[in-house]
Every structure is written in structure tokens, then in C-alpha cells.
């Protein structure tokens, strides 16, 4: 279960290209392409070094006008997707 103290670590480096504010990610191991937009781009940019869920949410709250509960929920959902794709580990 994820909480604000959960550490976020990148597992594998992925080829990422910026395209008009979006990010296109290519996982050469699986051959899959991923497109990140909006908040997902900011989350990806802010997990390039080890951080915690709480620190990430605090950063996002400084960027977006959203309440903390909504921000935390959306962040946890996206991080879970990244973990399922084996891009990050949550400890």
C-alpha cells in the first residue's frame, strides 16, 4: 500500500522524447510506446531522482490548483501504472 512516505525509484531508463509539451516514451525491451500528457509529464519529470509520494504531491500542489486529496489519489493511480510497467519501484 502506498502512502506519503513511500519512496519512488526509477528501475529502468527509457528513451524519452519531448514533443510539444508531451513526452513520448519508448521501452525497447517490450517494444511499447507510451505518451505522457499534462500532469503525467510533471510527475515523470519529478521522479527522475529518488523522491517520496509526499514530496511529489507537494511539488504538484505548487503547480496545479487542486486539493491535496485529489492530487494524492491521481498521483497514486499514475504511479501504480508506472510500477505495473516496471518503470519504477515503490518502497
Short mmCIF file of N, CA and C in Angstrom, two decimals:
data_model
loop_
_atom_site.label_atom_id
_atom_site.label_comp_id
_atom_site.label_asym_id
_atom_site.label_seq_id
_atom_site.Cartn_x
_atom_site.Cartn_y
_atom_site.Cartn_z
N UNK A 1 0.85 -1.19 0.00
CA UNK A 1 0.00 0.00 0.00
C UNK A 1 0.89 1.25 0.00
N UNK A 2 0.52 2.20 -0.80
CA UNK A 2 1.28 3.43 -0.95
C UNK A 2 0.83 4.46 0.10
N UNK A 3 1.79 5.23 0.61
CA UNK A 3 1.46 6.37 1.47
C UNK A 3 2.45 7.49 1.17
N UNK A 4 2.35 8.59 1.90
CA UNK A 4 3.18 9.76 1.60
C UNK A 4 4.67 9.51 1.82
N UNK A 5 5.01 8.51 2.65
CA UNK A 5 6.42 8.20 2.90
C UNK A 5 6.99 7.20 1.90
N UNK A 6 6.15 6.65 1.04
CA UNK A 6 6.60 5.67 0.05
C UNK A 6 7.65 6.30 -0.86
N UNK A 7 8.79 5.60 -1.01
CA UNK A 7 9.86 6.09 -1.88
C UNK A 7 9.62 5.63 -3.31
N UNK A 8 9.93 6.53 -4.24
CA UNK A 8 9.78 6.26 -5.67
C UNK A 8 11.17 6.19 -6.28
N UNK A 9 11.48 5.07 -6.92
CA UNK A 9 12.79 4.88 -7.57
C UNK A 9 12.59 4.41 -9.00
N UNK A 10 13.35 5.00 -9.92
CA UNK A 10 13.32 4.52 -11.30
C UNK A 10 14.00 3.17 -11.37
N UNK A 11 13.42 2.25 -12.13
CA UNK A 11 14.01 0.93 -12.32
C UNK A 11 14.82 0.90 -13.60
N UNK A 12 14.23 1.40 -14.67
CA UNK A 12 14.95 1.36 -15.94
C UNK A 12 14.87 2.69 -16.64
N UNK A 13 15.92 2.95 -17.34
CA UNK A 13 15.97 4.17 -18.15
C UNK A 13 15.23 3.90 -19.45
N UNK A 14 14.44 4.85 -19.85
CA UNK A 14 13.63 4.72 -21.05
C UNK A 14 13.97 5.87 -21.97
N UNK A 15 13.95 5.62 -23.25
CA UNK A 15 14.18 6.68 -24.22
C UNK A 15 12.96 7.59 -24.22
N UNK A 16 13.15 8.85 -23.85
CA UNK A 16 12.05 9.81 -23.75
C UNK A 16 12.33 10.99 -24.68
N UNK A 17 11.33 11.35 -25.48
CA UNK A 17 11.44 12.47 -26.40
C UNK A 17 10.35 13.48 -26.09
N UNK A 18 10.72 14.76 -26.00
CA UNK A 18 9.74 15.83 -25.81
C UNK A 18 9.12 16.19 -27.15
N UNK A 19 7.78 16.28 -27.16
CA UNK A 19 7.06 16.67 -28.37
C UNK A 19 5.95 17.64 -28.00
N UNK A 20 6.19 18.92 -28.23
CA UNK A 20 5.17 19.95 -27.99
C UNK A 20 4.58 19.87 -26.59
N UNK A 21 5.43 19.70 -25.58
CA UNK A 21 4.96 19.67 -24.21
C UNK A 21 4.57 18.29 -23.71
N UNK A 22 4.40 17.34 -24.61
CA UNK A 22 4.12 15.96 -24.23
C UNK A 22 5.44 15.19 -24.23
N UNK A 23 5.41 13.98 -23.71
CA UNK A 23 6.59 13.12 -23.74
C UNK A 23 6.21 11.79 -24.38
N UNK A 24 7.03 11.35 -25.31
CA UNK A 24 6.87 10.04 -25.91
C UNK A 24 7.97 9.16 -25.33
N UNK A 25 7.56 8.05 -24.73
CA UNK A 25 8.50 7.14 -24.09
C UNK A 25 8.53 5.84 -24.88
N UNK A 26 9.71 5.32 -25.10
CA UNK A 26 9.87 4.06 -25.82
C UNK A 26 10.61 3.09 -24.91
N UNK A 27 9.97 1.96 -24.66
CA UNK A 27 10.59 0.89 -23.90
C UNK A 27 11.08 -0.14 -24.91
N UNK A 28 12.36 -0.12 -25.20
CA UNK A 28 12.91 -1.01 -26.23
C UNK A 28 12.85 -2.48 -25.82
N UNK A 29 12.84 -2.75 -24.51
CA UNK A 29 12.74 -4.15 -24.05
C UNK A 29 11.41 -4.77 -24.44
N UNK A 30 10.33 -4.02 -24.23
CA UNK A 30 8.99 -4.56 -24.52
C UNK A 30 8.49 -4.16 -25.90
N UNK A 31 9.13 -3.13 -26.49
CA UNK A 31 8.67 -2.64 -27.79
C UNK A 31 7.45 -1.75 -27.70
N UNK A 32 7.11 -1.32 -26.49
CA UNK A 32 5.91 -0.50 -26.29
C UNK A 32 6.25 0.99 -26.29
N UNK A 33 5.29 1.77 -26.78
CA UNK A 33 5.38 3.23 -26.78
C UNK A 33 4.37 3.77 -25.78
N UNK A 34 4.73 4.85 -25.11
CA UNK A 34 3.84 5.49 -24.15
C UNK A 34 3.84 6.98 -24.42
N UNK A 35 2.68 7.61 -24.32
CA UNK A 35 2.55 9.05 -24.49
C UNK A 35 2.10 9.65 -23.16
N UNK A 36 2.88 10.59 -22.65
CA UNK A 36 2.54 11.27 -21.40
C UNK A 36 2.10 12.69 -21.73
N UNK A 37 1.01 13.10 -21.08
CA UNK A 37 0.49 14.46 -21.26
C UNK A 37 0.17 15.07 -19.91
N UNK A 38 0.18 16.40 -19.89
CA UNK A 38 -0.29 17.14 -18.71
C UNK A 38 0.43 16.77 -17.44
N UNK A 39 -0.35 16.41 -16.43
CA UNK A 39 0.19 16.11 -15.11
C UNK A 39 1.19 14.95 -15.16
N UNK A 40 0.94 13.99 -16.03
CA UNK A 40 1.84 12.84 -16.14
C UNK A 40 3.26 13.28 -16.50
N UNK A 41 3.38 14.31 -17.32
CA UNK A 41 4.70 14.85 -17.69
C UNK A 41 5.39 15.41 -16.45
N UNK A 42 4.65 16.16 -15.65
CA UNK A 42 5.24 16.75 -14.43
C UNK A 42 5.62 15.66 -13.43
N UNK A 43 4.80 14.63 -13.31
CA UNK A 43 5.14 13.53 -12.41
C UNK A 43 6.43 12.87 -12.90
N UNK A 44 6.49 12.53 -14.18
CA UNK A 44 7.68 11.87 -14.74
C UNK A 44 8.93 12.72 -14.51
N UNK A 45 8.84 14.01 -14.79
CA UNK A 45 9.99 14.90 -14.63
C UNK A 45 10.47 14.94 -13.18
N UNK A 46 9.55 14.81 -12.23
CA UNK A 46 9.89 14.95 -10.82
C UNK A 46 10.26 13.63 -10.13
N UNK A 47 10.26 12.52 -10.87
CA UNK A 47 10.69 11.26 -10.27
C UNK A 47 12.00 10.77 -10.88
N UNK A 48 12.71 11.65 -11.55
CA UNK A 48 13.98 11.27 -12.17
C UNK A 48 15.07 11.04 -11.12
N UNK A 49 14.86 11.55 -9.93
CA UNK A 49 15.73 11.23 -8.80
C UNK A 49 14.82 10.73 -7.68
N UNK A 50 15.40 9.95 -6.76
CA UNK A 50 14.58 9.38 -5.69
C UNK A 50 13.81 10.46 -4.96
N UNK A 51 12.54 10.20 -4.73
CA UNK A 51 11.68 11.12 -4.00
C UNK A 51 10.62 10.29 -3.29
N UNK A 52 9.76 10.94 -2.54
CA UNK A 52 8.65 10.24 -1.90
C UNK A 52 7.34 10.70 -2.51
N UNK A 53 6.31 9.93 -2.28
CA UNK A 53 4.99 10.31 -2.77
C UNK A 53 4.60 11.67 -2.18
N UNK A 54 4.86 11.89 -0.90
CA UNK A 54 4.52 13.15 -0.26
C UNK A 54 5.24 14.34 -0.87
N UNK A 55 6.54 14.18 -1.15
CA UNK A 55 7.31 15.27 -1.78
C UNK A 55 6.79 15.55 -3.18
N UNK A 56 6.45 14.51 -3.91
CA UNK A 56 5.93 14.66 -5.26
C UNK A 56 4.59 15.40 -5.24
N UNK A 57 3.71 15.00 -4.33
CA UNK A 57 2.40 15.66 -4.23
C UNK A 57 2.58 17.13 -3.86
N UNK A 58 3.49 17.42 -2.94
CA UNK A 58 3.75 18.81 -2.56
C UNK A 58 4.20 19.63 -3.77
N UNK A 59 5.07 19.07 -4.59
CA UNK A 59 5.52 19.75 -5.81
C UNK A 59 4.35 20.00 -6.75
N UNK A 60 3.52 18.99 -6.95
CA UNK A 60 2.38 19.12 -7.86
C UNK A 60 1.36 20.14 -7.35
N UNK A 61 1.18 20.21 -6.04
CA UNK A 61 0.26 21.19 -5.47
C UNK A 61 0.75 22.61 -5.72
N UNK A 62 2.06 22.79 -5.87
CA UNK A 62 2.61 24.09 -6.20
C UNK A 62 2.42 24.47 -7.66
N UNK A 63 2.10 23.48 -8.49
CA UNK A 63 1.92 23.70 -9.93
C UNK A 63 0.45 23.82 -10.29
N UNK A 64 -0.38 22.96 -9.69
CA UNK A 64 -1.79 22.86 -10.07
C UNK A 64 -2.71 23.35 -8.96
N UNK A 65 -3.84 23.90 -9.35
CA UNK A 65 -4.87 24.31 -8.40
C UNK A 65 -5.80 23.12 -8.19
N UNK A 66 -5.47 22.31 -7.20
CA UNK A 66 -6.24 21.10 -6.90
C UNK A 66 -6.08 20.83 -5.41
N UNK A 67 -7.08 20.17 -4.82
CA UNK A 67 -6.96 19.87 -3.39
C UNK A 67 -6.02 18.67 -3.21
N UNK A 68 -5.46 18.56 -2.02
CA UNK A 68 -4.44 17.55 -1.75
C UNK A 68 -4.96 16.13 -1.95
N UNK A 69 -6.19 15.86 -1.53
CA UNK A 69 -6.75 14.51 -1.65
C UNK A 69 -6.86 14.08 -3.11
N UNK A 70 -7.34 14.98 -3.97
CA UNK A 70 -7.46 14.69 -5.40
C UNK A 70 -6.08 14.48 -6.02
N UNK A 71 -5.14 15.33 -5.65
CA UNK A 71 -3.78 15.23 -6.17
C UNK A 71 -3.14 13.90 -5.75
N UNK A 72 -3.28 13.55 -4.49
CA UNK A 72 -2.71 12.31 -3.98
C UNK A 72 -3.31 11.10 -4.68
N UNK A 73 -4.62 11.10 -4.85
CA UNK A 73 -5.31 9.98 -5.49
C UNK A 73 -4.84 9.80 -6.94
N UNK A 74 -4.82 10.88 -7.70
CA UNK A 74 -4.39 10.81 -9.10
C UNK A 74 -2.93 10.42 -9.23
N UNK A 75 -2.10 10.94 -8.34
CA UNK A 75 -0.67 10.62 -8.35
C UNK A 75 -0.46 9.14 -8.06
N UNK A 76 -1.16 8.62 -7.06
CA UNK A 76 -1.03 7.21 -6.71
C UNK A 76 -1.48 6.31 -7.87
N UNK A 77 -2.54 6.70 -8.56
CA UNK A 77 -3.02 5.90 -9.70
C UNK A 77 -1.96 5.84 -10.79
N UNK A 78 -1.38 6.99 -11.12
CA UNK A 78 -0.37 7.02 -12.18
C UNK A 78 0.89 6.26 -11.76
N UNK A 79 1.32 6.43 -10.52
CA UNK A 79 2.50 5.71 -10.04
C UNK A 79 2.27 4.20 -10.07
N UNK A 80 1.06 3.77 -9.77
CA UNK A 80 0.74 2.34 -9.84
C UNK A 80 0.88 1.82 -11.26
N UNK A 81 0.47 2.63 -12.24
CA UNK A 81 0.62 2.24 -13.65
C UNK A 81 2.09 2.14 -14.03
N UNK A 82 2.89 3.09 -13.56
CA UNK A 82 4.33 3.05 -13.84
C UNK A 82 4.98 1.83 -13.19
N UNK A 83 4.52 1.49 -11.99
CA UNK A 83 5.05 0.31 -11.30
C UNK A 83 4.67 -0.97 -12.06
N UNK A 84 3.43 -1.06 -12.52
CA UNK A 84 2.98 -2.23 -13.29
C UNK A 84 3.81 -2.41 -14.56
N UNK A 85 4.22 -1.30 -15.17
CA UNK A 85 5.04 -1.35 -16.39
C UNK A 85 6.52 -1.58 -16.08
N UNK A 86 6.84 -1.74 -14.78
CA UNK A 86 8.22 -1.96 -14.32
C UNK A 86 9.15 -0.79 -14.62
N UNK A 87 8.61 0.43 -14.62
CA UNK A 87 9.43 1.62 -14.80
C UNK A 87 9.95 2.14 -13.47
N UNK A 88 9.19 1.90 -12.39
CA UNK A 88 9.57 2.39 -11.07
C UNK A 88 9.36 1.28 -10.04
N UNK A 89 9.99 1.47 -8.88
CA UNK A 89 9.68 0.64 -7.72
C UNK A 89 9.20 1.56 -6.62
N UNK A 90 8.28 1.06 -5.82
CA UNK A 90 7.73 1.81 -4.70
C UNK A 90 8.07 1.05 -3.43
N UNK A 91 8.81 1.73 -2.52
CA UNK A 91 9.24 1.05 -1.29
C UNK A 91 8.94 1.87 -0.07
#
